[in-house]
PDB file of C-alpha atoms in Angstrom:
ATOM      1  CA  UNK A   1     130.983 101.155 124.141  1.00 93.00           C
ATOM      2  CA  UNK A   2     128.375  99.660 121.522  1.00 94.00           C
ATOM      3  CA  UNK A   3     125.521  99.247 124.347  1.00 95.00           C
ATOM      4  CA  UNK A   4     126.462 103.049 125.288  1.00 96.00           C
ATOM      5  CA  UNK A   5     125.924 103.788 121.793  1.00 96.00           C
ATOM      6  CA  UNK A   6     122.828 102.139 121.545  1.00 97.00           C
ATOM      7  CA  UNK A   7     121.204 103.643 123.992  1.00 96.00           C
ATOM      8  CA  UNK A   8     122.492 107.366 122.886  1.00 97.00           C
ATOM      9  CA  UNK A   9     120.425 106.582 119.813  1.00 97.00           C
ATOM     10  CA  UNK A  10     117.684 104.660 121.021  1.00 97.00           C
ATOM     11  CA  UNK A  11     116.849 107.877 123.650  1.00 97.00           C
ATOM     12  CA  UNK A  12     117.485 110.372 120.252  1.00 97.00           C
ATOM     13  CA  UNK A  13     115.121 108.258 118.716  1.00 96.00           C
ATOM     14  CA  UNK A  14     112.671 108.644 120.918  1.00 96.00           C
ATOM     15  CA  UNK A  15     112.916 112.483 121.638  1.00 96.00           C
ATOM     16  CA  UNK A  16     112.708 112.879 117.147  1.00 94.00           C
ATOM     17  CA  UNK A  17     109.132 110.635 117.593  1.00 93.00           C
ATOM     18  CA  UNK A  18     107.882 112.608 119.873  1.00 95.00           C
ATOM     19  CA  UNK A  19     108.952 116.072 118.185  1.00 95.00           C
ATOM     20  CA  UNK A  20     107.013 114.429 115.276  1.00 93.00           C
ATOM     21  CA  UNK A  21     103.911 113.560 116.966  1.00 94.00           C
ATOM     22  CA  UNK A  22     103.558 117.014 118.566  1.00 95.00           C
ATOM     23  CA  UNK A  23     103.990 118.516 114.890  1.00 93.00           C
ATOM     24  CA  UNK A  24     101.478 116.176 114.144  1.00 93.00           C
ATOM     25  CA  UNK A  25      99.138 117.006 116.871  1.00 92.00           C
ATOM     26  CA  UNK A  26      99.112 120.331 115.711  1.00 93.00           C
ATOM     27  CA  UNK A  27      99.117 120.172 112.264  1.00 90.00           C
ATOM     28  CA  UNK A  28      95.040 120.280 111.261  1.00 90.00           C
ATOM     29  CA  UNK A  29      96.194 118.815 107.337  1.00 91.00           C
ATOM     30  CA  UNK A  30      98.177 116.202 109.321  1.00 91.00           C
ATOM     31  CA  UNK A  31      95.807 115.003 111.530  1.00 92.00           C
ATOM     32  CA  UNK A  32      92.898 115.087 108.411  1.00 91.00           C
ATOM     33  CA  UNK A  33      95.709 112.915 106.459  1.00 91.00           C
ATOM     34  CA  UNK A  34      95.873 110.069 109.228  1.00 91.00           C
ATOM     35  CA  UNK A  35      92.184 109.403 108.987  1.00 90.00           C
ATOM     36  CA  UNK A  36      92.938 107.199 105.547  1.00 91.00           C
ATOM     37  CA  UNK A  37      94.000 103.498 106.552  1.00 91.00           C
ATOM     38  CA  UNK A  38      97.574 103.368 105.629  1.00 91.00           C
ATOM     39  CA  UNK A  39      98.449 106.395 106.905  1.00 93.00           C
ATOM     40  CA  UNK A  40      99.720 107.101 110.518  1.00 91.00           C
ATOM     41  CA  UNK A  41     101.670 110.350 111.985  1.00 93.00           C
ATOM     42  CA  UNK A  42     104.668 109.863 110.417  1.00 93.00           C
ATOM     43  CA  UNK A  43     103.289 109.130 106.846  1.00 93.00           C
ATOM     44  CA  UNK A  44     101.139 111.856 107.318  1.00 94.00           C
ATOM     45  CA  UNK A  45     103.370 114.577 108.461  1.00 94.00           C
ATOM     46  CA  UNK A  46     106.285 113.176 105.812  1.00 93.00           C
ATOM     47  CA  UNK A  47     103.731 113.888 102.891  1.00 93.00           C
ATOM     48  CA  UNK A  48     102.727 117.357 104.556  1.00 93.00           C
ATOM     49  CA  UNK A  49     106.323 118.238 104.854  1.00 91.00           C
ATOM     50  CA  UNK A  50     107.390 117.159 101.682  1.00 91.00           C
ATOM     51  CA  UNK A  51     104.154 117.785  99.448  1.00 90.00           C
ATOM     52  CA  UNK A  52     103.539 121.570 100.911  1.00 83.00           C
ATOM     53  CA  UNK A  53     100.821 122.915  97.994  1.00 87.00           C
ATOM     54  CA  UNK A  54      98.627 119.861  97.270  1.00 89.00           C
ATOM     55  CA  UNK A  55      97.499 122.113  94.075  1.00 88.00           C
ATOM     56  CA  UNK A  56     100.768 122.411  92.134  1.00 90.00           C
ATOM     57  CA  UNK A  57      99.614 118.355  91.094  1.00 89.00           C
ATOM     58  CA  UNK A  58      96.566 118.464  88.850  1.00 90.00           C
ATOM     59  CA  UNK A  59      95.477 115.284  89.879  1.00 89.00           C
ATOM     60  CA  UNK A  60      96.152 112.433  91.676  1.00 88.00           C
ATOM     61  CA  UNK A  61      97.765 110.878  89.267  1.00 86.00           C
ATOM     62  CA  UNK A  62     100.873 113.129  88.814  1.00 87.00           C
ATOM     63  CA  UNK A  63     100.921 113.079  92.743  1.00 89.00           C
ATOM     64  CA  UNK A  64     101.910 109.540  92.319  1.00 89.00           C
ATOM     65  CA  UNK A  65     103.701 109.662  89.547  1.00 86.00           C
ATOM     66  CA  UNK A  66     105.626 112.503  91.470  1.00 88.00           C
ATOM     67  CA  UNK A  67     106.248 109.507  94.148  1.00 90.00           C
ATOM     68  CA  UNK A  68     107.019 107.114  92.124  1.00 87.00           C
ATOM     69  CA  UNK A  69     103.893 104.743  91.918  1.00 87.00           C
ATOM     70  CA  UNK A  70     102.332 104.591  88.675  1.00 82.00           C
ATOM     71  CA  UNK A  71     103.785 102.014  85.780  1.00 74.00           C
ATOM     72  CA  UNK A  72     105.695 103.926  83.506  1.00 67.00           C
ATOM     73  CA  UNK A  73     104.266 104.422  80.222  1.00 65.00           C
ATOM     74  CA  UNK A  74     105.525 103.779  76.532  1.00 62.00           C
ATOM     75  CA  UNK A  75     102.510 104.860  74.154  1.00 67.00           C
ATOM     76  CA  UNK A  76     102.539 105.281  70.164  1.00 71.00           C
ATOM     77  CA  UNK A  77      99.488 105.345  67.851  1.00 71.00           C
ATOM     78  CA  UNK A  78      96.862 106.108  70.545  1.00 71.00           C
ATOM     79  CA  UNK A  79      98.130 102.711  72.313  1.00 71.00           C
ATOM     80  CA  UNK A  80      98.986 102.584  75.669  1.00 67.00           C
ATOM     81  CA  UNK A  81     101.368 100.004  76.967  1.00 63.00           C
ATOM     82  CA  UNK A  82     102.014 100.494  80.755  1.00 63.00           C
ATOM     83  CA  UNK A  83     105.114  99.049  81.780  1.00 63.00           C
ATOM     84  CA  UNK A  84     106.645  98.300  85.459  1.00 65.00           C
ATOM     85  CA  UNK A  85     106.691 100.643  88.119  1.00 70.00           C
ATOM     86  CA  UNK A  86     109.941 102.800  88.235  1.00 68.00           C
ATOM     87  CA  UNK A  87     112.088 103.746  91.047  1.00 69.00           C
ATOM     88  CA  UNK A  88     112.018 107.672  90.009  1.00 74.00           C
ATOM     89  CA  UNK A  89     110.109 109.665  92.172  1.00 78.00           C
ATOM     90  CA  UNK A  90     110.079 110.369  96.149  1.00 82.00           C
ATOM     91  CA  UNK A  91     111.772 107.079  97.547  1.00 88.00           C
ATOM     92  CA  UNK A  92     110.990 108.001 101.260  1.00 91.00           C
ATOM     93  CA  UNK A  93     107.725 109.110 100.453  1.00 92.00           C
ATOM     94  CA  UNK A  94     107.060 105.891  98.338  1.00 92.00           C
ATOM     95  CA  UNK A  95     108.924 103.788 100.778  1.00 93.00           C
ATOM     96  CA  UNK A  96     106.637 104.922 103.907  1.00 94.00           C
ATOM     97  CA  UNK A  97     103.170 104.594 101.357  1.00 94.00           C
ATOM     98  CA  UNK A  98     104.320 101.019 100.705  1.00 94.00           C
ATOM     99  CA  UNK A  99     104.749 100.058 104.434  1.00 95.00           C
ATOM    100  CA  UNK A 100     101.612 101.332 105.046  1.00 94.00           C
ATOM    101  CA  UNK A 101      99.803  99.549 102.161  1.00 95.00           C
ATOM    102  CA  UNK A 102     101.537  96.275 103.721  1.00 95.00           C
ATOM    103  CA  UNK A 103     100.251  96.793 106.399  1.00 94.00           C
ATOM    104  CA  UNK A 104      96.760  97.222 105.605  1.00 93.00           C
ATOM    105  CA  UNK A 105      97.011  94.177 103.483  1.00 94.00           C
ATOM    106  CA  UNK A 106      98.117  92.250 106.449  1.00 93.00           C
ATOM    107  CA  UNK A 107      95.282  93.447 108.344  1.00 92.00           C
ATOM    108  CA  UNK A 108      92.980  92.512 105.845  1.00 91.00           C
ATOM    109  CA  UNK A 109      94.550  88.980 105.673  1.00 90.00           C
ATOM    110  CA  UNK A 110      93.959  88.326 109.305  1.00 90.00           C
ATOM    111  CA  UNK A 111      90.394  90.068 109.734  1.00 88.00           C
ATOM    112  CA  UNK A 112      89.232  90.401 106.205  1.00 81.00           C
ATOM    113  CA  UNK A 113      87.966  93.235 104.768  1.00 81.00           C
ATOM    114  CA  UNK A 114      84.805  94.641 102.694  1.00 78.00           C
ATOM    115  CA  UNK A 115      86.521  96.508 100.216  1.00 82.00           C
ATOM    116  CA  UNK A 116      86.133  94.226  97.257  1.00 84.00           C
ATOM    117  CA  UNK A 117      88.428  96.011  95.095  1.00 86.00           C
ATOM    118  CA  UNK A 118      91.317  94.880  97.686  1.00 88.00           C
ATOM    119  CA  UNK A 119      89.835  91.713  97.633  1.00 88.00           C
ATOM    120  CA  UNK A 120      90.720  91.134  94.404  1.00 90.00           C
ATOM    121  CA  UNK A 121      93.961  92.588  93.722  1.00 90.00           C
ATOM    122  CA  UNK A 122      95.251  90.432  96.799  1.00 90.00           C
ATOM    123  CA  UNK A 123      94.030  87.154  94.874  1.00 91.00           C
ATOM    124  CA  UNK A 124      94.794  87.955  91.681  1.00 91.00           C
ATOM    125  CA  UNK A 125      98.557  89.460  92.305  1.00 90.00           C
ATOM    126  CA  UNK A 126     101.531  89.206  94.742  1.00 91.00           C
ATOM    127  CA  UNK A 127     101.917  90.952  98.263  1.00 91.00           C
ATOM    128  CA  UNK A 128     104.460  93.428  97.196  1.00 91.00           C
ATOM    129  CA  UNK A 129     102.234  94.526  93.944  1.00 90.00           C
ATOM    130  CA  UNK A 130      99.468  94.510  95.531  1.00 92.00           C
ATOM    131  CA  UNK A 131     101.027  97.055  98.168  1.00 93.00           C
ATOM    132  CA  UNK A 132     101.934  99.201  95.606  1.00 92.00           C
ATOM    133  CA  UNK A 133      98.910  99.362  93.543  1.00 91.00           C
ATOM    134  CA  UNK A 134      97.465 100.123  97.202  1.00 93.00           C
ATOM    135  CA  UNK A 135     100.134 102.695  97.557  1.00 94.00           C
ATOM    136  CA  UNK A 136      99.040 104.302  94.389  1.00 92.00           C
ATOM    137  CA  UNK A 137      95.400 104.483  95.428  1.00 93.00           C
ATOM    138  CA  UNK A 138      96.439 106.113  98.958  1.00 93.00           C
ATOM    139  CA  UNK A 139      98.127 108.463  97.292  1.00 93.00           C
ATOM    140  CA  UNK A 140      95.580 109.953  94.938  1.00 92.00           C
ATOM    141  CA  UNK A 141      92.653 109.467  98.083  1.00 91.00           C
ATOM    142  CA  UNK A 142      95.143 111.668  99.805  1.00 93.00           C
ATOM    143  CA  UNK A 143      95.019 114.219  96.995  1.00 93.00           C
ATOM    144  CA  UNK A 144      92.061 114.153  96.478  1.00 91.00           C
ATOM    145  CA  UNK A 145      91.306 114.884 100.328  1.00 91.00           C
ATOM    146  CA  UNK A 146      93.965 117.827 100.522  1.00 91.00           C
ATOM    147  CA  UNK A 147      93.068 119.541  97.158  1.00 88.00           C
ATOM    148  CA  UNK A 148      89.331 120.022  98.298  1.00 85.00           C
ATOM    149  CA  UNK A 149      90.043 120.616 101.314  1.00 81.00           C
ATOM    150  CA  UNK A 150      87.569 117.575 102.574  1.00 80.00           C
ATOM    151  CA  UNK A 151      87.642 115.051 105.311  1.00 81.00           C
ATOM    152  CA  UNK A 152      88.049 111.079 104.330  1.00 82.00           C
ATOM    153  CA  UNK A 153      84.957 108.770 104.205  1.00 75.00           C
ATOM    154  CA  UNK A 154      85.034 105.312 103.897  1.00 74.00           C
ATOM    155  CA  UNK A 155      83.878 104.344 100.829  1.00 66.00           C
ATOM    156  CA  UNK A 156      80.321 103.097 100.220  1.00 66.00           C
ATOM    157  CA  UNK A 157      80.491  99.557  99.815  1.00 59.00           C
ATOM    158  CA  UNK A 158      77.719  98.390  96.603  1.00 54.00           C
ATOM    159  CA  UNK A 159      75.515  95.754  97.636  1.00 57.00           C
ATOM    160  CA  UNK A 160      76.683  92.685  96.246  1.00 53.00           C
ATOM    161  CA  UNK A 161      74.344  90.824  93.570  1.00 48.00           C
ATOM    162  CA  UNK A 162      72.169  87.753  94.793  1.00 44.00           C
TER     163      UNK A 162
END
């Protein structure tokens, strides 16, 4: 009974991922979305589905705080203490940009990377914060990339001092 039941899923599964990736093939803000490391056809048509008008956030900084990446803040007398990151916001939306910051983070591990600023976070902090802090900045490149309407480009890398 459990094997029949396994394989009922398994095969509903499989016809869902491939309703998604046809939504996804079709879907030009989808496929522009995919193009940012992190993010593959189900991230991408998630934050379509979800997100809708990329305008209604003024930057990409309330998209993520809409998400739930940014530290939350306690500020008094023009200070600014940030504290940890809450878990308010979009949980399926942050739980999907977290899996795919992990997973460009173990890529990097393995084949290293040129993006200095990743470099460093992954020394200086753990996995898991790292990931999110890499969450937060996939989140605001996609913003960025659906609010104007552009295409992503990997960053210029500055040449590094002698």
């Amino acid at each position: 009974m459990l094997a029949r039941q396994y394989v009922t899923v398994t095969a509903e599964v499989a016809a869902i991922d491939k309703r998604i990736h046809a939504w996804h093939r079709s879907c030009r803000e989808s496929r522009r979305l995919e193009e940012i490391p992190g993010i593959g056809p189900i991230v991408a048509t998630a934050l379509v589905a979800e997100i809708g008008d990329w305008k209604q956030f003024r930057s990409g900084r309330n998209l993520a705080a809409w998400i739930g990446l940014v530290p939350k803040q306690h500020s008094t007398g023009g200070k600014e203490r940030l504290g940890r990151i809450t878990k308010q916001g979009n949980r399926y939306l942050r739980w999907l940009l977290v899996a795919g910051a992990m997973a460009v983070i173990r890529y990097a591990r393995q084949h290293g990377t040129k993006r200095l600023w990743l470099t460093r976070i992954m020394a200086r902090r753990p996995t898991k914060v790292a990931a999110v802090a890499l969450a937060n900045k996939i989140a605001r490149m996609a913003w960025a990339i659906m609010a104007r309407g552009e295409r992503f480009a990997q960053p210029r890398l500055l040449p590094t001092a002698a």
